[in-house]
JSON list of C-alpha atoms in Angstrom, two decimals:
[
{"chain": "A", "resi": 10, "resn": "UNK", "atom": "CA", "xyz": [6.12, -30.88, 7.69]},
{"chain": "A", "resi": 11, "resn": "UNK", "atom": "CA", "xyz": [8.74, -31.84, 4.76]},
{"chain": "A", "resi": 12, "resn": "UNK", "atom": "CA", "xyz": [8.87, -35.07, 4.94]},
{"chain": "A", "resi": 13, "resn": "UNK", "atom": "CA", "xyz": [12.63, -37.03, 3.47]},
{"chain": "A", "resi": 14, "resn": "UNK", "atom": "CA", "xyz": [11.10, -40.59, 3.16]},
{"chain": "A", "resi": 15, "resn": "UNK", "atom": "CA", "xyz": [10.38, -42.04, -0.57]},
{"chain": "A", "resi": 16, "resn": "UNK", "atom": "CA", "xyz": [6.01, -43.49, -1.77]},
{"chain": "A", "resi": 17, "resn": "UNK", "atom": "CA", "xyz": [7.48, -46.59, -0.98]},
{"chain": "A", "resi": 18, "resn": "UNK", "atom": "CA", "xyz": [8.69, -46.20, 2.59]},
{"chain": "A", "resi": 19, "resn": "UNK", "atom": "CA", "xyz": [5.12, -45.05, 4.17]},
{"chain": "A", "resi": 20, "resn": "UNK", "atom": "CA", "xyz": [2.20, -45.71, 1.55]},
{"chain": "A", "resi": 21, "resn": "UNK", "atom": "CA", "xyz": [1.51, -48.19, -0.84]},
{"chain": "A", "resi": 22, "resn": "UNK", "atom": "CA", "xyz": [3.17, -46.83, -4.01]},
{"chain": "A", "resi": 23, "resn": "UNK", "atom": "CA", "xyz": [0.31, -45.23, -5.43]},
{"chain": "A", "resi": 24, "resn": "UNK", "atom": "CA", "xyz": [-1.23, -42.13, -6.48]},
{"chain": "A", "resi": 25, "resn": "UNK", "atom": "CA", "xyz": [-5.19, -41.29, -5.91]},
{"chain": "A", "resi": 26, "resn": "UNK", "atom": "CA", "xyz": [-7.84, -38.81, -6.94]},
{"chain": "A", "resi": 27, "resn": "UNK", "atom": "CA", "xyz": [-10.48, -37.70, -4.45]},
{"chain": "A", "resi": 28, "resn": "UNK", "atom": "CA", "xyz": [-13.09, -40.40, -6.29]},
{"chain": "A", "resi": 29, "resn": "UNK", "atom": "CA", "xyz": [-10.60, -43.13, -5.97]},
{"chain": "A", "resi": 30, "resn": "UNK", "atom": "CA", "xyz": [-11.49, -46.71, -3.87]},
{"chain": "A", "resi": 31, "resn": "UNK", "atom": "CA", "xyz": [-8.87, -46.85, -0.92]},
{"chain": "A", "resi": 32, "resn": "UNK", "atom": "CA", "xyz": [-8.80, -49.61, 1.61]},
{"chain": "A", "resi": 33, "resn": "UNK", "atom": "CA", "xyz": [-8.83, -46.77, 4.45]},
{"chain": "A", "resi": 34, "resn": "UNK", "atom": "CA", "xyz": [-12.79, -47.79, 6.46]},
{"chain": "A", "resi": 35, "resn": "UNK", "atom": "CA", "xyz": [-11.57, -48.31, 9.45]},
{"chain": "A", "resi": 36, "resn": "UNK", "atom": "CA", "xyz": [-15.19, -49.61, 11.36]},
{"chain": "A", "resi": 37, "resn": "UNK", "atom": "CA", "xyz": [-15.64, -45.38, 12.55]},
{"chain": "A", "resi": 38, "resn": "UNK", "atom": "CA", "xyz": [-12.66, -46.75, 14.75]},
{"chain": "A", "resi": 39, "resn": "UNK", "atom": "CA", "xyz": [-14.20, -49.00, 17.17]},
{"chain": "A", "resi": 40, "resn": "UNK", "atom": "CA", "xyz": [-12.54, -48.61, 20.88]},
{"chain": "A", "resi": 41, "resn": "UNK", "atom": "CA", "xyz": [-9.47, -47.22, 18.81]},
{"chain": "A", "resi": 42, "resn": "UNK", "atom": "CA", "xyz": [-8.50, -43.50, 19.64]},
{"chain": "A", "resi": 43, "resn": "UNK", "atom": "CA", "xyz": [-4.77, -44.26, 19.04]},
{"chain": "A", "resi": 44, "resn": "UNK", "atom": "CA", "xyz": [-4.20, -41.57, 16.40]},
{"chain": "A", "resi": 45, "resn": "UNK", "atom": "CA", "xyz": [-5.29, -39.10, 18.77]},
{"chain": "A", "resi": 46, "resn": "UNK", "atom": "CA", "xyz": [-2.64, -39.85, 21.27]},
{"chain": "A", "resi": 47, "resn": "UNK", "atom": "CA", "xyz": [0.70, -39.21, 21.74]},
{"chain": "A", "resi": 48, "resn": "UNK", "atom": "CA", "xyz": [0.90, -36.81, 17.61]},
{"chain": "A", "resi": 49, "resn": "UNK", "atom": "CA", "xyz": [3.33, -34.29, 18.50]},
{"chain": "A", "resi": 50, "resn": "UNK", "atom": "CA", "xyz": [3.68, -31.38, 16.56]},
{"chain": "A", "resi": 51, "resn": "UNK", "atom": "CA", "xyz": [2.80, -32.54, 13.54]},
{"chain": "A", "resi": 52, "resn": "UNK", "atom": "CA", "xyz": [-1.20, -32.25, 13.22]},
{"chain": "A", "resi": 53, "resn": "UNK", "atom": "CA", "xyz": [-0.17, -29.07, 11.66]},
{"chain": "A", "resi": 54, "resn": "UNK", "atom": "CA", "xyz": [-3.17, -26.35, 11.28]},
{"chain": "A", "resi": 55, "resn": "UNK", "atom": "CA", "xyz": [-3.90, -24.66, 8.17]},
{"chain": "A", "resi": 56, "resn": "UNK", "atom": "CA", "xyz": [-5.75, -21.37, 8.35]},
{"chain": "A", "resi": 57, "resn": "UNK", "atom": "CA", "xyz": [-9.30, -23.01, 7.04]},
{"chain": "A", "resi": 58, "resn": "UNK", "atom": "CA", "xyz": [-9.26, -25.40, 10.14]},
{"chain": "A", "resi": 59, "resn": "UNK", "atom": "CA", "xyz": [-8.83, -22.76, 12.67]},
{"chain": "A", "resi": 60, "resn": "UNK", "atom": "CA", "xyz": [-11.68, -20.71, 10.06]},
{"chain": "A", "resi": 61, "resn": "UNK", "atom": "CA", "xyz": [-13.66, -23.97, 11.47]},
{"chain": "A", "resi": 62, "resn": "UNK", "atom": "CA", "xyz": [-12.02, -23.86, 15.27]},
{"chain": "A", "resi": 63, "resn": "UNK", "atom": "CA", "xyz": [-12.95, -20.59, 16.15]},
{"chain": "A", "resi": 64, "resn": "UNK", "atom": "CA", "xyz": [-16.53, -20.68, 14.62]},
{"chain": "A", "resi": 65, "resn": "UNK", "atom": "CA", "xyz": [-17.80, -23.79, 15.74]},
{"chain": "A", "resi": 66, "resn": "UNK", "atom": "CA", "xyz": [-16.99, -22.97, 18.95]},
{"chain": "A", "resi": 67, "resn": "UNK", "atom": "CA", "xyz": [-17.11, -19.32, 19.04]},
{"chain": "A", "resi": 68, "resn": "UNK", "atom": "CA", "xyz": [-13.48, -18.52, 20.26]},
{"chain": "A", "resi": 69, "resn": "UNK", "atom": "CA", "xyz": [-10.68, -16.70, 19.37]},
{"chain": "A", "resi": 70, "resn": "UNK", "atom": "CA", "xyz": [-7.34, -17.79, 18.54]},
{"chain": "A", "resi": 71, "resn": "UNK", "atom": "CA", "xyz": [-5.76, -16.93, 21.45]},
{"chain": "A", "resi": 72, "resn": "UNK", "atom": "CA", "xyz": [-8.33, -18.41, 23.24]},
{"chain": "A", "resi": 73, "resn": "UNK", "atom": "CA", "xyz": [-7.50, -21.55, 21.47]},
{"chain": "A", "resi": 74, "resn": "UNK", "atom": "CA", "xyz": [-3.49, -20.61, 21.86]},
{"chain": "A", "resi": 75, "resn": "UNK", "atom": "CA", "xyz": [-4.72, -21.15, 25.82]},
{"chain": "A", "resi": 76, "resn": "UNK", "atom": "CA", "xyz": [-5.75, -25.23, 25.95]},
{"chain": "A", "resi": 77, "resn": "UNK", "atom": "CA", "xyz": [-6.16, -26.19, 22.64]},
{"chain": "A", "resi": 78, "resn": "UNK", "atom": "CA", "xyz": [-3.06, -25.46, 20.34]},
{"chain": "A", "resi": 79, "resn": "UNK", "atom": "CA", "xyz": [0.19, -24.77, 20.31]},
{"chain": "A", "resi": 80, "resn": "UNK", "atom": "CA", "xyz": [2.31, -22.78, 17.60]},
{"chain": "A", "resi": 81, "resn": "UNK", "atom": "CA", "xyz": [5.68, -24.09, 16.39]},
{"chain": "A", "resi": 82, "resn": "UNK", "atom": "CA", "xyz": [8.26, -23.68, 14.10]},
{"chain": "A", "resi": 83, "resn": "UNK", "atom": "CA", "xyz": [7.94, -25.86, 10.46]},
{"chain": "A", "resi": 84, "resn": "UNK", "atom": "CA", "xyz": [10.16, -25.50, 7.75]},
{"chain": "A", "resi": 85, "resn": "UNK", "atom": "CA", "xyz": [11.45, -21.80, 10.10]},
{"chain": "A", "resi": 86, "resn": "UNK", "atom": "CA", "xyz": [7.52, -20.69, 9.10]},
{"chain": "A", "resi": 87, "resn": "UNK", "atom": "CA", "xyz": [5.89, -20.19, 13.00]},
{"chain": "A", "resi": 88, "resn": "UNK", "atom": "CA", "xyz": [2.92, -22.41, 12.50]},
{"chain": "A", "resi": 89, "resn": "UNK", "atom": "CA", "xyz": [-0.20, -23.70, 14.70]},
{"chain": "A", "resi": 90, "resn": "UNK", "atom": "CA", "xyz": [-0.54, -27.44, 15.31]},
{"chain": "A", "resi": 91, "resn": "UNK", "atom": "CA", "xyz": [-2.88, -29.80, 17.79]},
{"chain": "A", "resi": 92, "resn": "UNK", "atom": "CA", "xyz": [-1.53, -29.93, 21.48]},
{"chain": "A", "resi": 93, "resn": "UNK", "atom": "CA", "xyz": [-1.40, -33.18, 22.95]},
{"chain": "A", "resi": 94, "resn": "UNK", "atom": "CA", "xyz": [-1.78, -33.10, 26.49]},
{"chain": "A", "resi": 95, "resn": "UNK", "atom": "CA", "xyz": [1.01, -33.81, 28.72]},
{"chain": "A", "resi": 96, "resn": "UNK", "atom": "CA", "xyz": [-0.88, -35.82, 31.49]},
{"chain": "A", "resi": 97, "resn": "UNK", "atom": "CA", "xyz": [-1.68, -38.52, 29.01]},
{"chain": "A", "resi": 98, "resn": "UNK", "atom": "CA", "xyz": [-0.29, -38.23, 25.63]},
{"chain": "A", "resi": 99, "resn": "UNK", "atom": "CA", "xyz": [-3.84, -37.04, 23.70]},
{"chain": "A", "resi": 100, "resn": "UNK", "atom": "CA", "xyz": [-5.33, -34.56, 21.95]},
{"chain": "A", "resi": 101, "resn": "UNK", "atom": "CA", "xyz": [-7.21, -32.21, 23.73]},
{"chain": "A", "resi": 102, "resn": "UNK", "atom": "CA", "xyz": [-10.71, -32.44, 21.96]},
{"chain": "A", "resi": 103, "resn": "UNK", "atom": "CA", "xyz": [-10.67, -36.19, 22.45]},
{"chain": "A", "resi": 104, "resn": "UNK", "atom": "CA", "xyz": [-13.43, -36.71, 25.19]},
{"chain": "A", "resi": 105, "resn": "UNK", "atom": "CA", "xyz": [-13.88, -39.02, 28.47]},
{"chain": "A", "resi": 106, "resn": "UNK", "atom": "CA", "xyz": [-15.17, -41.46, 25.78]},
{"chain": "A", "resi": 107, "resn": "UNK", "atom": "CA", "xyz": [-12.29, -41.37, 24.12]},
{"chain": "A", "resi": 108, "resn": "UNK", "atom": "CA", "xyz": [-13.72, -39.70, 21.41]},
{"chain": "A", "resi": 109, "resn": "UNK", "atom": "CA", "xyz": [-13.47, -36.71, 18.97]},
{"chain": "A", "resi": 110, "resn": "UNK", "atom": "CA", "xyz": [-15.43, -34.22, 20.16]},
{"chain": "A", "resi": 111, "resn": "UNK", "atom": "CA", "xyz": [-15.16, -31.49, 17.32]},
{"chain": "A", "resi": 112, "resn": "UNK", "atom": "CA", "xyz": [-15.89, -34.60, 15.06]},
{"chain": "A", "resi": 113, "resn": "UNK", "atom": "CA", "xyz": [-18.12, -32.71, 12.53]},
{"chain": "A", "resi": 114, "resn": "UNK", "atom": "CA", "xyz": [-15.42, -29.73, 11.77]},
{"chain": "A", "resi": 115, "resn": "UNK", "atom": "CA", "xyz": [-12.33, -31.10, 12.48]},
{"chain": "A", "resi": 116, "resn": "UNK", "atom": "CA", "xyz": [-8.69, -30.28, 10.95]},
{"chain": "A", "resi": 117, "resn": "UNK", "atom": "CA", "xyz": [-7.90, -31.64, 7.90]},
{"chain": "A", "resi": 118, "resn": "UNK", "atom": "CA", "xyz": [-4.93, -34.08, 8.50]},
{"chain": "A", "resi": 119, "resn": "UNK", "atom": "CA", "xyz": [-7.33, -35.29, 10.72]},
{"chain": "A", "resi": 120, "resn": "UNK", "atom": "CA", "xyz": [-9.57, -35.98, 7.70]},
{"chain": "A", "resi": 121, "resn": "UNK", "atom": "CA", "xyz": [-6.84, -37.44, 5.39]},
{"chain": "A", "resi": 122, "resn": "UNK", "atom": "CA", "xyz": [-6.10, -40.57, 8.19]},
{"chain": "A", "resi": 123, "resn": "UNK", "atom": "CA", "xyz": [-4.68, -42.07, 7.99]},
{"chain": "A", "resi": 124, "resn": "UNK", "atom": "CA", "xyz": [-4.09, -40.59, 4.45]},
{"chain": "A", "resi": 125, "resn": "UNK", "atom": "CA", "xyz": [-2.04, -38.07, 2.76]},
{"chain": "A", "resi": 126, "resn": "UNK", "atom": "CA", "xyz": [-1.07, -35.67, 0.52]},
{"chain": "A", "resi": 127, "resn": "UNK", "atom": "CA", "xyz": [1.69, -35.86, -2.56]},
{"chain": "A", "resi": 128, "resn": "UNK", "atom": "CA", "xyz": [2.55, -32.66, -4.00]},
{"chain": "A", "resi": 129, "resn": "UNK", "atom": "CA", "xyz": [4.45, -32.28, -7.43]},
{"chain": "A", "resi": 130, "resn": "UNK", "atom": "CA", "xyz": [4.34, -29.67, -9.40]},
{"chain": "A", "resi": 131, "resn": "UNK", "atom": "CA", "xyz": [1.41, -27.40, -8.93]},
{"chain": "A", "resi": 132, "resn": "UNK", "atom": "CA", "xyz": [-1.01, -30.08, -8.11]},
{"chain": "A", "resi": 133, "resn": "UNK", "atom": "CA", "xyz": [-1.47, -32.92, -5.63]},
{"chain": "A", "resi": 134, "resn": "UNK", "atom": "CA", "xyz": [-1.98, -36.24, -4.96]},
{"chain": "A", "resi": 135, "resn": "UNK", "atom": "CA", "xyz": [-3.75, -38.63, -2.46]},
{"chain": "A", "resi": 136, "resn": "UNK", "atom": "CA", "xyz": [-1.63, -40.72, -0.79]},
{"chain": "A", "resi": 137, "resn": "UNK", "atom": "CA", "xyz": [-2.85, -44.39, 1.23]},
{"chain": "A", "resi": 138, "resn": "UNK", "atom": "CA", "xyz": [-0.36, -44.72, 4.34]},
{"chain": "A", "resi": 139, "resn": "UNK", "atom": "CA", "xyz": [0.52, -47.62, 4.89]},
{"chain": "A", "resi": 140, "resn": "UNK", "atom": "CA", "xyz": [2.30, -48.15, 8.56]},
{"chain": "A", "resi": 141, "resn": "UNK", "atom": "CA", "xyz": [-0.14, -45.56, 10.68]},
{"chain": "A", "resi": 142, "resn": "UNK", "atom": "CA", "xyz": [-3.79, -46.77, 11.16]},
{"chain": "A", "resi": 143, "resn": "UNK", "atom": "CA", "xyz": [-3.72, -50.11, 13.63]},
{"chain": "A", "resi": 144, "resn": "UNK", "atom": "CA", "xyz": [-7.38, -51.49, 12.23]},
{"chain": "A", "resi": 145, "resn": "UNK", "atom": "CA", "xyz": [-7.31, -54.26, 10.89]},
{"chain": "A", "resi": 146, "resn": "UNK", "atom": "CA", "xyz": [-9.43, -55.43, 7.99]},
{"chain": "A", "resi": 147, "resn": "UNK", "atom": "CA", "xyz": [-9.88, -52.73, 6.69]},
{"chain": "A", "resi": 148, "resn": "UNK", "atom": "CA", "xyz": [-12.67, -50.98, 4.15]},
{"chain": "A", "resi": 149, "resn": "UNK", "atom": "CA", "xyz": [-12.95, -49.80, 0.76]},
{"chain": "A", "resi": 150, "resn": "UNK", "atom": "CA", "xyz": [-14.06, -46.40, 0.82]},
{"chain": "A", "resi": 151, "resn": "UNK", "atom": "CA", "xyz": [-13.77, -43.39, -1.59]},
{"chain": "A", "resi": 152, "resn": "UNK", "atom": "CA", "xyz": [-11.65, -40.86, -0.79]},
{"chain": "A", "resi": 153, "resn": "UNK", "atom": "CA", "xyz": [-14.16, -37.84, -1.44]},
{"chain": "A", "resi": 154, "resn": "UNK", "atom": "CA", "xyz": [-16.74, -39.97, 1.10]},
{"chain": "A", "resi": 155, "resn": "UNK", "atom": "CA", "xyz": [-14.21, -40.34, 4.17]},
{"chain": "A", "resi": 156, "resn": "UNK", "atom": "CA", "xyz": [-12.83, -36.66, 3.73]},
{"chain": "A", "resi": 157, "resn": "UNK", "atom": "CA", "xyz": [-16.83, -35.40, 4.65]},
{"chain": "A", "resi": 158, "resn": "UNK", "atom": "CA", "xyz": [-15.61, -31.83, 3.01]},
{"chain": "A", "resi": 159, "resn": "UNK", "atom": "CA", "xyz": [-17.82, -29.85, 1.38]},
{"chain": "A", "resi": 160, "resn": "UNK", "atom": "CA", "xyz": [-17.36, -28.49, -2.21]},
{"chain": "A", "resi": 161, "resn": "UNK", "atom": "CA", "xyz": [-14.00, -30.06, -2.35]},
{"chain": "A", "resi": 162, "resn": "UNK", "atom": "CA", "xyz": [-12.67, -29.11, -5.68]},
{"chain": "A", "resi": 163, "resn": "UNK", "atom": "CA", "xyz": [-12.86, -25.07, -3.95]},
{"chain": "A", "resi": 164, "resn": "UNK", "atom": "CA", "xyz": [-10.84, -27.15, -0.95]},
{"chain": "A", "resi": 165, "resn": "UNK", "atom": "CA", "xyz": [-8.57, -28.77, -3.24]},
{"chain": "A", "resi": 166, "resn": "UNK", "atom": "CA", "xyz": [-7.75, -25.42, -4.76]},
{"chain": "A", "resi": 167, "resn": "UNK", "atom": "CA", "xyz": [-7.42, -24.03, -1.51]},
{"chain": "A", "resi": 168, "resn": "UNK", "atom": "CA", "xyz": [-5.13, -26.36, -0.41]},
{"chain": "A", "resi": 169, "resn": "UNK", "atom": "CA", "xyz": [-2.72, -25.71, -3.44]},
{"chain": "A", "resi": 170, "resn": "UNK", "atom": "CA", "xyz": [-2.12, -22.03, -3.07]},
{"chain": "A", "resi": 171, "resn": "UNK", "atom": "CA", "xyz": [-1.79, -22.39, 0.47]},
{"chain": "A", "resi": 172, "resn": "UNK", "atom": "CA", "xyz": [1.44, -25.16, -0.11]},
{"chain": "A", "resi": 173, "resn": "UNK", "atom": "CA", "xyz": [2.60, -22.51, -2.39]},
{"chain": "A", "resi": 174, "resn": "UNK", "atom": "CA", "xyz": [2.25, -19.71, 0.09]},
{"chain": "A", "resi": 175, "resn": "UNK", "atom": "CA", "xyz": [3.48, -22.14, 2.05]},
{"chain": "A", "resi": 176, "resn": "UNK", "atom": "CA", "xyz": [6.87, -23.00, 0.31]},
{"chain": "A", "resi": 177, "resn": "UNK", "atom": "CA", "xyz": [7.88, -19.56, -0.91]},
{"chain": "A", "resi": 178, "resn": "UNK", "atom": "CA", "xyz": [7.56, -18.07, 2.31]},
{"chain": "A", "resi": 179, "resn": "UNK", "atom": "CA", "xyz": [10.32, -20.94, 3.38]},
{"chain": "A", "resi": 180, "resn": "UNK", "atom": "CA", "xyz": [12.54, -19.77, 0.91]},
{"chain": "A", "resi": 181, "resn": "UNK", "atom": "CA", "xyz": [12.83, -16.95, 1.69]},
{"chain": "A", "resi": 182, "resn": "UNK", "atom": "CA", "xyz": [12.97, -17.34, 5.74]},
{"chain": "A", "resi": 183, "resn": "UNK", "atom": "CA", "xyz": [15.80, -19.51, 4.63]},
{"chain": "A", "resi": 184, "resn": "UNK", "atom": "CA", "xyz": [17.46, -17.03, 2.45]},
{"chain": "A", "resi": 185, "resn": "UNK", "atom": "CA", "xyz": [17.14, -14.46, 4.50]},
{"chain": "A", "resi": 186, "resn": "UNK", "atom": "CA", "xyz": [19.95, -13.01, 7.31]},
{"chain": "A", "resi": 187, "resn": "UNK", "atom": "CA", "xyz": [18.57, -10.07, 9.36]},
{"chain": "A", "resi": 188, "resn": "UNK", "atom": "CA", "xyz": [16.35, -12.27, 12.07]},
{"chain": "A", "resi": 189, "resn": "UNK", "atom": "CA", "xyz": [14.53, -9.62, 12.63]},
{"chain": "A", "resi": 190, "resn": "UNK", "atom": "CA", "xyz": [12.89, -9.41, 9.06]},
{"chain": "A", "resi": 191, "resn": "UNK", "atom": "CA", "xyz": [12.01, -12.80, 9.74]},
{"chain": "A", "resi": 192, "resn": "UNK", "atom": "CA", "xyz": [10.94, -11.94, 13.06]},
{"chain": "A", "resi": 193, "resn": "UNK", "atom": "CA", "xyz": [8.54, -9.04, 11.22]},
{"chain": "A", "resi": 194, "resn": "UNK", "atom": "CA", "xyz": [7.40, -11.78, 8.43]},
{"chain": "A", "resi": 195, "resn": "UNK", "atom": "CA", "xyz": [5.87, -15.09, 10.84]},
{"chain": "A", "resi": 196, "resn": "UNK", "atom": "CA", "xyz": [4.21, -11.76, 13.15]},
{"chain": "A", "resi": 197, "resn": "UNK", "atom": "CA", "xyz": [2.32, -10.36, 9.94]},
{"chain": "A", "resi": 198, "resn": "UNK", "atom": "CA", "xyz": [1.60, -14.29, 9.22]},
{"chain": "A", "resi": 199, "resn": "UNK", "atom": "CA", "xyz": [0.55, -15.03, 11.71]},
{"chain": "A", "resi": 200, "resn": "UNK", "atom": "CA", "xyz": [-1.25, -12.59, 11.81]},
{"chain": "A", "resi": 201, "resn": "UNK", "atom": "CA", "xyz": [-2.86, -12.43, 8.24]},
{"chain": "A", "resi": 202, "resn": "UNK", "atom": "CA", "xyz": [-3.67, -15.46, 8.12]},
{"chain": "A", "resi": 203, "resn": "UNK", "atom": "CA", "xyz": [-4.82, -16.60, 11.62]},
{"chain": "A", "resi": 204, "resn": "UNK", "atom": "CA", "xyz": [-5.31, -14.31, 13.98]},
{"chain": "A", "resi": 205, "resn": "UNK", "atom": "CA", "xyz": [-7.71, -11.95, 12.15]},
{"chain": "A", "resi": 206, "resn": "UNK", "atom": "CA", "xyz": [-11.27, -13.46, 11.86]},
{"chain": "A", "resi": 207, "resn": "UNK", "atom": "CA", "xyz": [-12.09, -14.19, 8.47]},
{"chain": "A", "resi": 208, "resn": "UNK", "atom": "CA", "xyz": [-15.90, -13.09, 7.16]},
{"chain": "A", "resi": 209, "resn": "UNK", "atom": "CA", "xyz": [-18.33, -15.92, 6.36]},
{"chain": "A", "resi": 210, "resn": "UNK", "atom": "CA", "xyz": [-16.63, -16.57, 2.48]},
{"chain": "A", "resi": 211, "resn": "UNK", "atom": "CA", "xyz": [-13.76, -18.42, 3.87]},
{"chain": "A", "resi": 212, "resn": "UNK", "atom": "CA", "xyz": [-12.52, -19.12, 0.60]},
{"chain": "A", "resi": 213, "resn": "UNK", "atom": "CA", "xyz": [-13.08, -15.26, -0.89]},
{"chain": "A", "resi": 214, "resn": "UNK", "atom": "CA", "xyz": [-11.21, -13.93, 1.54]},
{"chain": "A", "resi": 215, "resn": "UNK", "atom": "CA", "xyz": [-8.27, -16.03, 2.30]},
{"chain": "A", "resi": 216, "resn": "UNK", "atom": "CA", "xyz": [-6.75, -15.90, -1.41]},
{"chain": "A", "resi": 217, "resn": "UNK", "atom": "CA", "xyz": [-7.66, -11.60, -0.93]},
{"chain": "A", "resi": 218, "resn": "UNK", "atom": "CA", "xyz": [-5.07, -12.26, 1.89]},
{"chain": "A", "resi": 219, "resn": "UNK", "atom": "CA", "xyz": [-2.24, -14.29, -0.25]},
{"chain": "A", "resi": 220, "resn": "UNK", "atom": "CA", "xyz": [-2.30, -11.30, -2.34]},
{"chain": "A", "resi": 221, "resn": "UNK", "atom": "CA", "xyz": [-1.42, -9.54, 0.65]},
{"chain": "A", "resi": 222, "resn": "UNK", "atom": "CA", "xyz": [1.79, -11.58, 1.87]},
{"chain": "A", "resi": 223, "resn": "UNK", "atom": "CA", "xyz": [3.49, -12.13, -1.87]},
{"chain": "A", "resi": 224, "resn": "UNK", "atom": "CA", "xyz": [4.95, -8.28, -1.22]},
{"chain": "A", "resi": 225, "resn": "UNK", "atom": "CA", "xyz": [5.57, -8.96, 1.76]},
{"chain": "A", "resi": 226, "resn": "UNK", "atom": "CA", "xyz": [7.38, -12.17, 0.73]},
{"chain": "A", "resi": 227, "resn": "UNK", "atom": "CA", "xyz": [10.67, -10.27, -1.50]},
{"chain": "A", "resi": 228, "resn": "UNK", "atom": "CA", "xyz": [11.87, -8.82, 0.99]}
]
């Protein structure tokens, strides 16, 4: 989801790599679950997120759509996001103890918080958002450790590829006048990247699907 703001408006103005230290440590979120409430449709899920959810929960994507996930349009592309519960505005996966019940396989955006990504050319850097987390006296943590993602370099390459695919899809959809063609592309996108289960080698499977979508982005 695009944000039309400057770095200085939302961050400390610096760009970081995975090996940099940032003051983001929030004392294990002790007594706080604010970032798990009232997030609207902002926690957009990419294929890696959905793959981990369906694998660890032993469910299908369609089953997730019944309670935990919803579909919405983000910059022209239909994408899934975490669902906030209407009765209290909390994430579906927040448990009765106000803790994340899927913390070990939580989505990428949840891992990032309160960090963000700044995309430029064919790469991205991390930013530290300064107005998001209310925790006081934050400690310094290394971004690599904060994310807790195995083989982070491979994950970062995947994220950059996914970002480029989204940009291509958004450009095609914004230029296309035939709304039926747009609907067909969105349905194909959902089936290819979300509804069809991935094999054990997620990244290899994803890149094969990425090659398939490129022909569909030329109508």
